[in-house]
């Protein structure tokens, strides 16, 4: 059961509607709008001017010296942790995002889910972290959504109050390359889920936008509860509904059906929040992986949409469309996280619901990998066929020129002889062109007959006139 605070929205099977505390539609990008680049550039360059006003950069934002958490990171870099240089440099300046949203969700001792009021600026986040009690709360989730890289002030607030590993923020802004060894990465309390989403703001059907969702799970020092931080590095909105990735309720004429959903685009943070309604609170307490597995379901759905769009576009143009995304590599990376159950450092649970969620995800990603492999195999075959057709056309065109100029050469040689001694007269010029035309016609007819016989013998059918003569003239 889900129970909200008085000031927050009541959860339901449908996605939450805007309240008075929500931003107006003019403040956040709608579906189809581009937004500033995240960790990987979109498939083509886009104008970013419409969103620059939402990001206000401030150099030297720590006017009284480095804040405690930033100072801690800076000293680690000076002590030799060079893999934290990027986050140290990033925290030297700050970006204030007008569309910052931090949703807080609690799983209570009573096994109810309670959504707090959304926090929309750093002072509100600082106040909540410093003053809000964890009494009666088993699990607390912070869902931070900000355009592009997380601002330094939000990093300082979350890092200092929750005592987070700074490598988490390094991963968030730069990825996991050269951050730690594979063994350490598999056992770290944090991981990430990449999202590759079809970008409706461009004219090309196969253009995509990538952003990263980074997840940190921290067990409580006392008790069996835990705290989760999920960073969504995008305000991108989508028309996907969370209901599409969960099983619908069985038919029951005596039970009420879920109410209609509001047909408007939603961010991935909103989708994940609505997905919490379908989870069992007692399993969320036991398993962080079960709590965040909806993110993997959404990622798989986005990948499936991308693969389907590329396949349909290839079929539409009967060739290979312009789509260059490392599908298999990214899917395998996410699949590896699924098989590990998130991170090896997270608490594990072997209940039926948790095991079933993991098994379903493994089946889904196995099928997704097969789809991706099949897509690229079919594209490779299309490329081979296209190359063979191009070579055949070139060969036929070369033969056509040969068939035309060989008779001309032969007739020219004959008429270049001293034929006066043969018939006692000099031939007229028109005889040369008539002889050449007759010779060319004979060769074309011979090639057409040979092509007709080849098709009739090999393919057991009667070819049409156009098909027969197309080959003869080099088409």
GROMACS .gro file of N, CA, C and O in nm, residues 70-166:
model
  388
   70UNK      N    1   3.364   1.842  -0.069
   70UNK     CA    2   3.455   1.875  -0.179
   70UNK      C    3   3.599   1.878  -0.129
   70UNK      O    4   3.691   1.832  -0.197
   71UNK      N    5   3.620   1.932  -0.011
   71UNK     CA    6   3.755   1.936   0.044
   71UNK      C    7   3.809   1.796   0.067
   71UNK      O    8   3.928   1.769   0.043
   72UNK      N    9   3.721   1.706   0.109
   72UNK     CA   10   3.760   1.566   0.127
   72UNK      C   11   3.805   1.504  -0.006
   72UNK      O   12   3.908   1.437  -0.014
   73UNK      N   13   3.729   1.531  -0.114
   73UNK     CA   14   3.766   1.477  -0.245
   73UNK      C   15   3.897   1.539  -0.294
   73UNK      O   16   3.985   1.470  -0.346
   74UNK      N   17   3.912   1.669  -0.273
   74UNK     CA   18   4.034   1.737  -0.317
   74UNK      C   19   4.158   1.681  -0.248
   74UNK      O   20   4.263   1.660  -0.311
   75UNK      N   21   4.145   1.654  -0.120
   75UNK     CA   22   4.259   1.597  -0.047
   75UNK      C   23   4.290   1.455  -0.092
   75UNK      O   24   4.406   1.413  -0.093
   76UNK      N   25   4.186   1.380  -0.131
   76UNK     CA   26   4.210   1.246  -0.186
   76UNK      C   27   4.289   1.255  -0.316
   76UNK      O   28   4.380   1.175  -0.341
   77UNK      N   29   4.256   1.353  -0.400
   77UNK     CA   30   4.329   1.370  -0.526
   77UNK      C   31   4.474   1.407  -0.498
   77UNK      O   32   4.567   1.354  -0.560
   78UNK      N   33   4.495   1.496  -0.402
   78UNK     CA   34   4.633   1.533  -0.366
   78UNK      C   35   4.709   1.415  -0.309
   78UNK      O   36   4.832   1.406  -0.323
   79UNK      N   37   4.638   1.322  -0.246
   79UNK     CA   38   4.703   1.205  -0.188
   79UNK      C   39   4.727   1.094  -0.289
   79UNK      O   40   4.784   0.990  -0.253
   80UNK      N   41   4.687   1.115  -0.415
   80UNK     CA   42   4.719   1.019  -0.519
   80UNK      C   43   4.601   0.951  -0.585
   80UNK      O   44   4.621   0.871  -0.677
   81UNK      N   45   4.478   0.980  -0.544
   81UNK     CA   46   4.361   0.919  -0.608
   81UNK      C   47   4.328   1.000  -0.733
   81UNK      O   48   4.233   1.079  -0.736
   82UNK      N   49   4.408   0.978  -0.838
   82UNK     CA   50   4.389   1.055  -0.962
   82UNK      C   51   4.258   1.021  -1.032
   82UNK      O   52   4.214   1.097  -1.119
   83UNK      N   53   4.199   0.906  -0.999
   83UNK     CA   54   4.073   0.869  -1.064
   83UNK      C   55   3.956   0.955  -1.016
   83UNK      O   56   3.843   0.939  -1.063
   84UNK      N   57   3.982   1.048  -0.923
   84UNK     CA   58   3.878   1.140  -0.876
   84UNK      C   59   3.901   1.283  -0.923
   84UNK      O   60   3.833   1.376  -0.878
   85UNK      N   61   3.997   1.302  -1.013
   85UNK     CA   62   4.029   1.437  -1.059
   85UNK      C   63   3.910   1.504  -1.127
   85UNK      O   64   3.886   1.624  -1.107
   86UNK      N   65   3.838   1.429  -1.207
   86UNK     CA   66   3.727   1.489  -1.281
   86UNK      C   67   3.619   1.543  -1.188
   86UNK      O   68   3.567   1.652  -1.210
   87UNK      N   69   3.584   1.465  -1.086
   87UNK     CA   70   3.479   1.513  -0.996
   87UNK      C   71   3.530   1.630  -0.912
   87UNK      O   72   3.454   1.721  -0.879
   88UNK      N   73   3.661   1.631  -0.879
   88UNK     CA   74   3.719   1.744  -0.806
   88UNK      C   75   3.711   1.871  -0.890
   88UNK      O   76   3.669   1.977  -0.842
   89UNK      N   77   3.749   1.861  -1.017
   89UNK     CA   78   3.742   1.977  -1.105
   89UNK      C   79   3.597   2.019  -1.130
   89UNK      O   80   3.566   2.138  -1.140
   90UNK      N   81   3.509   1.921  -1.141
   90UNK     CA   82   3.368   1.952  -1.163
   90UNK      C   83   3.310   2.032  -1.047
   90UNK      O   84   3.228   2.123  -1.068
   91UNK      N   85   3.352   2.002  -0.927
   91UNK     CA   86   3.297   2.069  -0.810
   91UNK      C   87   3.356   2.207  -0.787
   91UNK      O   88   3.315   2.278  -0.695
   92UNK      N   89   3.453   2.247  -0.870
   92UNK     CA   90   3.504   2.384  -0.861
   92UNK      C   91   3.405   2.486  -0.915
   92UNK      O   92   3.419   2.605  -0.889
   93UNK      N   93   3.310   2.439  -0.992
   93UNK     CA   94   3.206   2.528  -1.044
   93UNK      C   95   3.072   2.460  -1.025
   93UNK      O   96   3.064   2.338  -1.008
   94UNK      N   97   2.967   2.537  -1.027
   94UNK     CA   98   2.835   2.482  -0.996
   94UNK      C   99   2.735   2.524  -1.101
   94UNK      O  100   2.739   2.634  -1.155
   95UNK      N  101   2.643   2.434  -1.133
   95UNK     CA  102   2.534   2.465  -1.225
   95UNK      C  103   2.403   2.452  -1.151
   95UNK      O  104   2.371   2.347  -1.096
   96UNK      N  105   2.329   2.560  -1.147
   96UNK     CA  106   2.199   2.557  -1.082
   96UNK      C  107   2.093   2.525  -1.186
   96UNK      O  108   2.072   2.600  -1.282
   97UNK      N  109   2.028   2.412  -1.170
   97UNK     CA  110   1.925   2.370  -1.264
   97UNK      C  111   1.788   2.411  -1.211
   97UNK      O  112   1.747   2.367  -1.104
   98UNK      N  113   1.718   2.495  -1.287
   98UNK     CA  114   1.587   2.539  -1.243
   98UNK      C  115   1.487   2.424  -1.236
   98UNK      O  116   1.387   2.433  -1.166
   99UNK      N  117   1.515   2.316  -1.308
   99UNK     CA  118   1.423   2.203  -1.312
   99UNK      C  119   1.467   2.089  -1.221
   99UNK      O  120   1.424   1.975  -1.239
  100UNK      N  121   1.554   2.115  -1.125
  100UNK     CA  122   1.597   2.012  -1.031
  100UNK      C  123   1.476   1.959  -0.954
  100UNK      O  124   1.395   2.035  -0.903
  101UNK      N  125   1.464   1.827  -0.947
  101UNK     CA  126   1.359   1.762  -0.869
  101UNK      C  127   1.422   1.646  -0.793
  101UNK      O  128   1.491   1.563  -0.853
  102UNK      N  129   1.400   1.642  -0.662
  102UNK     CA  130   1.444   1.529  -0.581
  102UNK      C  131   1.320   1.471  -0.514
  102UNK      O  132   1.259   1.535  -0.427
  103UNK      N  133   1.280   1.352  -0.557
  103UNK     CA  134   1.167   1.284  -0.496
  103UNK      C  135   1.219   1.193  -0.385
  103UNK      O  136   1.323   1.128  -0.400
  104UNK      N  137   1.146   1.188  -0.274
  104UNK     CA  138   1.184   1.104  -0.160
  104UNK      C  139   1.070   1.006  -0.133
  104UNK      O  140   0.954   1.048  -0.118
  105UNK      N  141   1.105   0.879  -0.130
  105UNK     CA  142   1.007   0.773  -0.107
  105UNK      C  143   1.055   0.688   0.010
  105UNK      O  144   1.171   0.646   0.013
  106UNK      N  145   0.966   0.662   0.106
  106UNK     CA  146   0.999   0.580   0.224
  106UNK      C  147   0.918   0.451   0.222
  106UNK      O  148   0.800   0.450   0.183
  107UNK      N  149   0.982   0.343   0.265
  107UNK     CA  150   0.913   0.219   0.297
  107UNK      C  151   0.910   0.210   0.449
  107UNK      O  152   1.015   0.198   0.513
  108UNK      N  153   0.792   0.216   0.507
  108UNK     CA  154   0.778   0.225   0.652
  108UNK      C  155   0.782   0.088   0.718
  108UNK      O  156   0.772  -0.017   0.652
  109UNK      N  157   0.795   0.090   0.850
  109UNK     CA  158   0.793  -0.035   0.927
  109UNK      C  159   0.661  -0.110   0.908
  109UNK      O  160   0.655  -0.232   0.922
  110UNK      N  161   0.556  -0.035   0.879
  110UNK     CA  162   0.424  -0.096   0.859
  110UNK      C  163   0.408  -0.156   0.719
  110UNK      O  164   0.299  -0.198   0.682
  111UNK      N  165   0.516  -0.157   0.642
  111UNK     CA  166   0.517  -0.208   0.505
  111UNK      C  167   0.424  -0.128   0.414
  111UNK      O  168   0.359  -0.182   0.324
  112UNK      N  169   0.418   0.001   0.438
  112UNK     CA  170   0.352   0.095   0.348
  112UNK      C  171   0.458   0.179   0.279
  112UNK      O  172   0.568   0.200   0.332
  113UNK      N  173   0.424   0.228   0.161
  113UNK     CA  174   0.514   0.316   0.085
  113UNK      C  175   0.462   0.458   0.097
  113UNK      O  176   0.345   0.485   0.068
  114UNK      N  177   0.548   0.547   0.140
  114UNK     CA  178   0.509   0.686   0.164
  114UNK      C  179   0.595   0.779   0.080
  114UNK      O  180   0.717   0.777   0.089
  115UNK      N  181   0.530   0.859  -0.001
  115UNK     CA  182   0.603   0.955  -0.085
  115UNK      C  183   0.602   1.092  -0.020
  115UNK      O  184   0.497   1.143   0.017
  116UNK      N  185   0.720   1.147  -0.005
  116UNK     CA  186   0.734   1.280   0.054
  116UNK      C  187   0.712   1.389  -0.051
  116UNK      O  188   0.700   1.361  -0.171
  117UNK      N  189   0.711   1.512  -0.003
  117UNK     CA  190   0.700   1.626  -0.094
  117UNK      C  191   0.828   1.637  -0.177
  117UNK      O  192   0.939   1.622  -0.126
  118UNK      N  193   0.815   1.660  -0.306
  118UNK     CA  194   0.932   1.675  -0.392
  118UNK      C  195   1.014   1.798  -0.351
  118UNK      O  196   0.958   1.904  -0.321
  119UNK      N  197   1.146   1.782  -0.351
  119UNK     CA  198   1.238   1.890  -0.318
  119UNK      C  199   1.290   1.949  -0.449
  119UNK      O  200   1.339   1.877  -0.535
  120UNK      N  201   1.284   2.083  -0.461
  120UNK     CA  202   1.313   2.145  -0.590
  120UNK      C  203   1.429   2.243  -0.587
  120UNK      O  204   1.450   2.315  -0.683
  121UNK      N  205   1.505   2.246  -0.479
  121UNK     CA  206   1.627   2.326  -0.477
  121UNK      C  207   1.719   2.270  -0.370
  121UNK      O  208   1.680   2.188  -0.286
  122UNK      N  209   1.844   2.313  -0.373
  122UNK     CA  210   1.945   2.260  -0.281
  122UNK      C  211   1.916   2.294  -0.135
  122UNK      O  212   1.931   2.209  -0.048
  123UNK      N  213   1.874   2.418  -0.101
  123UNK     CA  214   1.841   2.446   0.039
  123UNK      C  215   1.734   2.352   0.096
  123UNK      O  216   1.744   2.307   0.210
  124UNK      N  217   1.632   2.323   0.015
  124UNK     CA  218   1.529   2.230   0.062
  124UNK      C  219   1.586   2.090   0.082
  124UNK      O  220   1.551   2.021   0.179
  125UNK      N  221   1.676   2.048  -0.006
  125UNK     CA  222   1.740   1.918   0.009
  125UNK      C  223   1.827   1.915   0.133
  125UNK      O  224   1.824   1.817   0.211
  126UNK      N  225   1.906   2.020   0.156
  126UNK     CA  226   1.989   2.028   0.276
  126UNK      C  227   1.905   2.019   0.403
  126UNK      O  228   1.938   1.947   0.498
  127UNK      N  229   1.796   2.093   0.404
  127UNK     CA  230   1.709   2.095   0.523
  127UNK      C  231   1.648   1.958   0.549
  127UNK      O  232   1.642   1.911   0.664
  128UNK      N  233   1.606   1.891   0.444
  128UNK     CA  234   1.546   1.759   0.461
  128UNK      C  235   1.649   1.658   0.512
  128UNK      O  236   1.621   1.582   0.606
  129UNK      N  237   1.768   1.658   0.452
  129UNK     CA  238   1.871   1.563   0.494
  129UNK      C  239   1.916   1.587   0.637
  129UNK      O  240   1.947   1.492   0.710
  130UNK      N  241   1.917   1.712   0.680
  130UNK     CA  242   1.966   1.744   0.814
  130UNK      C  243   1.862   1.724   0.922
  130UNK      O  244   1.897   1.695   1.038
  131UNK      N  245   1.733   1.735   0.888
  131UNK     CA  246   1.631   1.739   0.993
  131UNK      C  247   1.531   1.624   0.989
  131UNK      O  248   1.465   1.598   1.090
  132UNK      N  249   1.518   1.558   0.875
  132UNK     CA  250   1.414   1.455   0.866
  132UNK      C  251   1.460   1.326   0.933
  132UNK      O  252   1.568   1.275   0.905
  133UNK      N  253   1.381   1.274   1.020
  133UNK     CA  254   1.415   1.155   1.097
  133UNK      C  255   1.393   1.028   1.015
  133UNK      O  256   1.306   1.024   0.927
  134UNK      N  257   1.472   0.924   1.046
  134UNK     CA  258   1.452   0.794   0.986
  134UNK      C  259   1.372   0.701   1.077
  134UNK      O  260   1.360   0.581   1.048
  135UNK      N  261   1.315   0.753   1.178
  135UNK     CA  262   1.239   0.670   1.272
  135UNK      C  263   1.116   0.612   1.202
  135UNK      O  264   1.039   0.683   1.139
  136UNK      N  265   1.100   0.482   1.215
  136UNK     CA  266   0.987   0.415   1.153
  136UNK      C  267   1.002   0.392   1.005
  136UNK      O  268   0.907   0.351   0.937
  137UNK      N  269   1.122   0.417   0.949
  137UNK     CA  270   1.145   0.403   0.806
  137UNK      C  271   1.248   0.293   0.782
  137UNK      O  272   1.359   0.298   0.835
  138UNK      N  273   1.209   0.193   0.705
  138UNK     CA  274   1.300   0.085   0.671
  138UNK      C  275   1.391   0.121   0.554
  138UNK      O  276   1.511   0.094   0.555
  139UNK      N  277   1.331   0.178   0.452
  139UNK     CA  278   1.405   0.211   0.329
  139UNK      C  279   1.369   0.354   0.289
  139UNK      O  280   1.252   0.392   0.294
  140UNK      N  281   1.471   0.431   0.254
  140UNK     CA  282   1.447   0.566   0.203
  140UNK      C  283   1.518   0.580   0.068
  140UNK      O  284   1.638   0.552   0.056
  141UNK      N  285   1.443   0.624  -0.032
  141UNK     CA  286   1.496   0.643  -0.166
  141UNK      C  287   1.497   0.790  -0.203
  141UNK      O  288   1.397   0.861  -0.183
  142UNK      N  289   1.612   0.838  -0.253
  142UNK     CA  290   1.624   0.973  -0.306
  142UNK      C  291   1.637   0.961  -0.459
  142UNK      O  292   1.732   0.901  -0.509
  143UNK      N  293   1.542   1.019  -0.530
  143UNK     CA  294   1.543   1.015  -0.676
  143UNK      C  295   1.569   1.155  -0.728
  143UNK      O  296   1.478   1.239  -0.731
  144UNK      N  297   1.693   1.183  -0.766
  144UNK     CA  298   1.732   1.317  -0.810
  144UNK      C  299   1.734   1.323  -0.962
  144UNK      O  300   1.800   1.242  -1.027
  145UNK      N  301   1.662   1.420  -1.016
  145UNK     CA  302   1.655   1.437  -1.161
  145UNK      C  303   1.704   1.576  -1.196
  145UNK      O  304   1.650   1.676  -1.149
  146UNK      N  305   1.809   1.580  -1.276
  146UNK     CA  306   1.867   1.708  -1.317
  146UNK      C  307   1.920   1.696  -1.457
  146UNK      O  308   1.970   1.590  -1.497
  147UNK      N  309   1.908   1.802  -1.535
  147UNK     CA  310   1.953   1.799  -1.673
  147UNK      C  311   2.104   1.790  -1.681
  147UNK      O  312   2.176   1.867  -1.619
  148UNK      N  313   2.153   1.691  -1.756
  148UNK     CA  314   2.297   1.677  -1.775
  148UNK      C  315   2.366   1.629  -1.649
  148UNK      O  316   2.313   1.551  -1.572
  149UNK      N  317   2.487   1.680  -1.627
  149UNK     CA  318   2.565   1.639  -1.510
  149UNK      C  319   2.508   1.699  -1.383
  149UNK      O  320   2.460   1.812  -1.380
  150UNK      N  321   2.516   1.623  -1.275
  150UNK     CA  322   2.463   1.667  -1.147
  150UNK      C  323   2.541   1.790  -1.099
  150UNK      O  324   2.664   1.798  -1.114
  151UNK      N  325   2.471   1.885  -1.041
  151UNK     CA  326   2.536   2.008  -0.997
  151UNK      C  327   2.624   1.980  -0.875
  151UNK      O  328   2.602   1.886  -0.798
  152UNK      N  329   2.724   2.064  -0.856
  152UNK     CA  330   2.819   2.048  -0.745
  152UNK      C  331   2.749   2.060  -0.610
  152UNK      O  332   2.782   1.989  -0.514
  153UNK      N  333   2.653   2.152  -0.601
  153UNK     CA  334   2.584   2.172  -0.473
  153UNK      C  335   2.504   2.049  -0.433
  153UNK      O  336   2.498   2.013  -0.315
  154UNK      N  337   2.442   1.981  -0.531
  154UNK     CA  338   2.367   1.859  -0.500
  154UNK      C  339   2.464   1.748  -0.459
  154UNK      O  340   2.437   1.671  -0.366
  155UNK      N  341   2.578   1.739  -0.527
  155UNK     CA  342   2.680   1.641  -0.487
  155UNK      C  343   2.726   1.667  -0.343
  155UNK      O  344   2.740   1.573  -0.263
  156UNK      N  345   2.750   1.791  -0.311
  156UNK     CA  346   2.795   1.826  -0.176
  156UNK      C  347   2.689   1.788  -0.073
  156UNK      O  348   2.720   1.732   0.033
  157UNK      N  349   2.564   1.819  -0.103
  157UNK     CA  350   2.457   1.792  -0.008
  157UNK      C  351   2.440   1.642   0.016
  157UNK      O  352   2.437   1.595   0.130
  158UNK      N  353   2.429   1.564  -0.093
  158UNK     CA  354   2.410   1.420  -0.079
  158UNK      C  355   2.534   1.353  -0.023
  158UNK      O  356   2.525   1.267   0.066
  159UNK      N  357   2.652   1.390  -0.076
  159UNK     CA  358   2.775   1.326  -0.033
  159UNK      C  359   2.806   1.349   0.113
  159UNK      O  360   2.845   1.255   0.185
  160UNK      N  361   2.789   1.472   0.161
  160UNK     CA  362   2.824   1.504   0.299
  160UNK      C  363   2.723   1.445   0.398
  160UNK      O  364   2.762   1.391   0.502
  161UNK      N  365   2.595   1.454   0.367
  161UNK     CA  366   2.494   1.408   0.462
  161UNK      C  367   2.480   1.257   0.464
  161UNK      O  368   2.455   1.199   0.570
  162UNK      N  369   2.499   1.192   0.350
  162UNK     CA  370   2.484   1.046   0.343
  162UNK      C  371   2.618   0.974   0.344
  162UNK      O  372   2.621   0.851   0.345
  163UNK      N  373   2.729   1.050   0.339
  163UNK     CA  374   2.864   0.994   0.343
  163UNK      C  375   2.884   0.893   0.229
  163UNK      O  376   2.920   0.777   0.250
  164UNK      N  377   2.863   0.941   0.108
  164UNK     CA  378   2.872   0.856  -0.010
  164UNK      C  379   3.016   0.846  -0.060
  164UNK      O  380   3.095   0.939  -0.046
  165UNK      N  381   3.046   0.734  -0.120
  165UNK     CA  382   3.176   0.712  -0.184
  165UNK      C  383   3.189   0.810  -0.301
  165UNK      O  384   3.102   0.812  -0.389
  166UNK      N  385   3.294   0.891  -0.309
  166UNK     CA  386   3.305   0.990  -0.418
  166UNK      C  387   3.316   0.928  -0.556
  166UNK      O  388   3.290   0.995  -0.657
   0.00000   0.00000   0.00000
